[in-house]
Amino acid sequence: MKSCSQRRFFKTSQMIPPHRVVITGGGTIGNSIAYYLAQRDVPVVLIDPVIISPAASAKAGGFLARDWRDGTPLKQLQRTGFDL
């Protein structure tokens, strides 16, 4: 372990180089995050177990299909979100 005198500290006025970001999930949200980070010159790696943007997931379903949560306790929330 390095002592305090051996550690490298950044002053707030120094630019810290961007880190590589790994995003797991190539759906709408993952792609959006990757896009906006790339716009800021942040190196991004986007991974998905199937393929990038293969289909809509149930997580973003409230914006895509009004009846995806029918038959579940989330039915009314889903429909209200869709109708907005």
C-alpha atoms as an extended CHARMM CRD file, in Angstrom:
* protein
*
        84  EXT
         1         1  MET       CA              0.0000000000        0.0000000000        0.0000000000  PROA      1               0.0000000000
         2         2  LYS       CA              1.2950000000        3.4330000000       -0.8960000000  PROA      2               0.0000000000
         3         3  SER       CA              1.7860000000        6.0570000000        1.7400000000  PROA      3               0.0000000000
         4         4  CYS       CA              0.1310000000        9.4590000000        1.4010000000  PROA      4               0.0000000000
         5         5  SER       CA              3.3770000000       10.9380000000        0.1060000000  PROA      5               0.0000000000
         6         6  GLN       CA              3.5490000000        8.3090000000       -2.6630000000  PROA      6               0.0000000000
         7         7  ARG       CA             -0.0240000000        8.6880000000       -3.8660000000  PROA      7               0.0000000000
         8         8  ARG       CA             -0.7970000000       10.9240000000       -6.7770000000  PROA      8               0.0000000000
         9         9  PHE       CA             -3.4400000000       13.5230000000       -6.0410000000  PROA      9               0.0000000000
        10        10  PHE       CA             -5.1900000000       15.7220000000       -8.5810000000  PROA      10              0.0000000000
        11        11  LYS       CA             -5.8830000000       19.3450000000       -7.8970000000  PROA      11              0.0000000000
        12        12  THR       CA             -9.4310000000       20.3660000000       -8.7170000000  PROA      12              0.0000000000
        13        13  SER       CA             -8.0860000000       22.6210000000      -11.4640000000  PROA      13              0.0000000000
        14        14  GLN       CA             -6.4030000000       19.6860000000      -13.2460000000  PROA      14              0.0000000000
        15        15  MET       CA             -8.2710000000       17.8020000000      -15.9210000000  PROA      15              0.0000000000
        16        16  ILE       CA             -8.7010000000       14.1590000000      -14.9860000000  PROA      16              0.0000000000
        17        17  PRO       CA             -8.5180000000       12.0070000000      -18.1030000000  PROA      17              0.0000000000
        18        18  PRO       CA            -11.7810000000       10.2170000000      -18.8970000000  PROA      18              0.0000000000
        19        19  HSD       CA            -12.1010000000        6.6140000000      -17.8900000000  PROA      19              0.0000000000
        20        20  ARG       CA            -13.3260000000        3.8370000000      -20.1230000000  PROA      20              0.0000000000
        21        21  VAL       CA            -16.9400000000        3.0320000000      -19.3380000000  PROA      21              0.0000000000
        22        22  VAL       CA            -18.4620000000       -0.4150000000      -19.8730000000  PROA      22              0.0000000000
        23        23  ILE       CA            -22.2280000000       -0.4290000000      -20.3430000000  PROA      23              0.0000000000
        24        24  THR       CA            -24.0120000000       -3.7540000000      -20.0680000000  PROA      24              0.0000000000
        25        25  GLY       CA            -27.2270000000       -3.7820000000      -22.0460000000  PROA      25              0.0000000000
        26        26  GLY       CA            -27.5950000000       -2.5420000000      -25.5910000000  PROA      26              0.0000000000
        27        27  GLY       CA            -31.2090000000       -1.4550000000      -25.3470000000  PROA      27              0.0000000000
        28        28  THR       CA            -32.6580000000        2.0280000000      -25.4750000000  PROA      28              0.0000000000
        29        29  ILE       CA            -31.2030000000        3.1570000000      -22.1610000000  PROA      29              0.0000000000
        30        30  GLY       CA            -27.7540000000        1.6160000000      -22.6620000000  PROA      30              0.0000000000
        31        31  ASN       CA            -27.4650000000        3.0610000000      -26.1670000000  PROA      31              0.0000000000
        32        32  SER       CA            -28.5510000000        6.4930000000      -24.9570000000  PROA      32              0.0000000000
        33        33  ILE       CA            -25.9680000000        6.4950000000      -22.1820000000  PROA      33              0.0000000000
        34        34  ALA       CA            -23.2580000000        5.3370000000      -24.6070000000  PROA      34              0.0000000000
        35        35  TYR       CA            -24.2020000000        8.0150000000      -27.1250000000  PROA      35              0.0000000000
        36        36  TYR       CA            -24.0840000000       10.9030000000      -24.6660000000  PROA      36              0.0000000000
        37        37  LEU       CA            -20.8400000000        9.7390000000      -23.0730000000  PROA      37              0.0000000000
        38        38  ALA       CA            -19.2550000000        9.4180000000      -26.5120000000  PROA      38              0.0000000000
        39        39  GLN       CA            -20.3660000000       12.9780000000      -27.2660000000  PROA      39              0.0000000000
        40        40  ARG       CA            -18.1860000000       14.0080000000      -24.3020000000  PROA      40              0.0000000000
        41        41  ASP       CA            -15.2340000000       11.9830000000      -25.6400000000  PROA      41              0.0000000000
        42        42  VAL       CA            -15.5410000000        9.3210000000      -22.9430000000  PROA      42              0.0000000000
        43        43  PRO       CA            -14.3900000000        5.9310000000      -24.2700000000  PROA      43              0.0000000000
        44        44  VAL       CA            -17.3700000000        3.5640000000      -24.1230000000  PROA      44              0.0000000000
        45        45  VAL       CA            -17.7020000000       -0.1920000000      -24.5260000000  PROA      45              0.0000000000
        46        46  LEU       CA            -21.2870000000       -1.3510000000      -25.0430000000  PROA      46              0.0000000000
        47        47  ILE       CA            -22.0150000000       -5.0470000000      -24.5470000000  PROA      47              0.0000000000
        48        48  ASP       CA            -25.1810000000       -7.0990000000      -24.8110000000  PROA      48              0.0000000000
        49        49  PRO       CA            -25.6310000000      -10.8790000000      -24.5250000000  PROA      49              0.0000000000
        50        50  VAL       CA            -27.5710000000      -11.0080000000      -27.7950000000  PROA      50              0.0000000000
        51        51  ILE       CA            -26.8790000000       -8.0470000000      -30.0880000000  PROA      51              0.0000000000
        52        52  ILE       CA            -27.0490000000       -4.2720000000      -29.7830000000  PROA      52              0.0000000000
        53        53  SER       CA            -30.6800000000       -3.0830000000      -29.9120000000  PROA      53              0.0000000000
        54        54  PRO       CA            -32.1700000000       -6.5400000000      -30.4600000000  PROA      54              0.0000000000
        55        55  ALA       CA            -35.6570000000       -5.6190000000      -29.2240000000  PROA      55              0.0000000000
        56        56  ALA       CA            -37.4980000000       -3.6630000000      -26.6030000000  PROA      56              0.0000000000
        57        57  SER       CA            -37.1260000000       -4.9480000000      -23.0680000000  PROA      57              0.0000000000
        58        58  ALA       CA            -39.8830000000       -5.0600000000      -20.5030000000  PROA      58              0.0000000000
        59        59  LYS       CA            -38.0140000000       -2.3830000000      -18.5420000000  PROA      59              0.0000000000
        60        60  ALA       CA            -38.7590000000        0.2460000000      -21.2040000000  PROA      60              0.0000000000
        61        61  GLY       CA            -42.1080000000       -1.3070000000      -22.0790000000  PROA      61              0.0000000000
        62        62  GLY       CA            -44.1300000000        1.4880000000      -20.5010000000  PROA      62              0.0000000000
        63        63  PHE       CA            -43.2110000000        3.6760000000      -23.4060000000  PROA      63              0.0000000000
        64        64  LEU       CA            -43.8140000000        1.1020000000      -26.1230000000  PROA      64              0.0000000000
        65        65  ALA       CA            -46.9140000000       -0.9600000000      -25.4850000000  PROA      65              0.0000000000
        66        66  ARG       CA            -49.9450000000       -0.0790000000      -23.4200000000  PROA      66              0.0000000000
        67        67  ASP       CA            -50.8690000000       -3.6660000000      -22.5320000000  PROA      67              0.0000000000
        68        68  TRP       CA            -47.4800000000       -5.2220000000      -21.6650000000  PROA      68              0.0000000000
        69        69  ARG       CA            -48.2660000000       -5.3370000000      -17.9390000000  PROA      69              0.0000000000
        70        70  ASP       CA            -51.8870000000       -6.4610000000      -18.1880000000  PROA      70              0.0000000000
        71        71  GLY       CA            -52.5720000000       -9.2360000000      -15.7210000000  PROA      71              0.0000000000
        72        72  THR       CA            -49.9790000000       -7.9540000000      -13.2510000000  PROA      72              0.0000000000
        73        73  PRO       CA            -50.1280000000       -5.5540000000      -10.2860000000  PROA      73              0.0000000000
        74        74  LEU       CA            -48.3930000000       -2.9680000000      -12.5110000000  PROA      74              0.0000000000
        75        75  LYS       CA            -51.2210000000       -2.7870000000      -15.0530000000  PROA      75              0.0000000000
        76        76  GLN       CA            -52.5840000000        0.6050000000      -14.0050000000  PROA      76              0.0000000000
        77        77  LEU       CA            -49.1300000000        2.1670000000      -13.6340000000  PROA      77              0.0000000000
        78        78  GLN       CA            -48.1620000000        0.8520000000      -17.0790000000  PROA      78              0.0000000000
        79        79  ARG       CA            -51.2850000000        2.2240000000      -18.7370000000  PROA      79              0.0000000000
        80        80  THR       CA            -51.0050000000        5.5810000000      -16.9870000000  PROA      80              0.0000000000
        81        81  GLY       CA            -47.3600000000        5.9140000000      -18.0610000000  PROA      81              0.0000000000
        82        82  PHE       CA            -48.2070000000        4.9870000000      -21.6170000000  PROA      82              0.0000000000
        83        83  ASP       CA            -51.0760000000        7.4720000000      -21.7630000000  PROA      83              0.0000000000
        84        84  LEU       CA            -48.8160000000       10.3360000000      -20.6500000000  PROA      84              0.0000000000
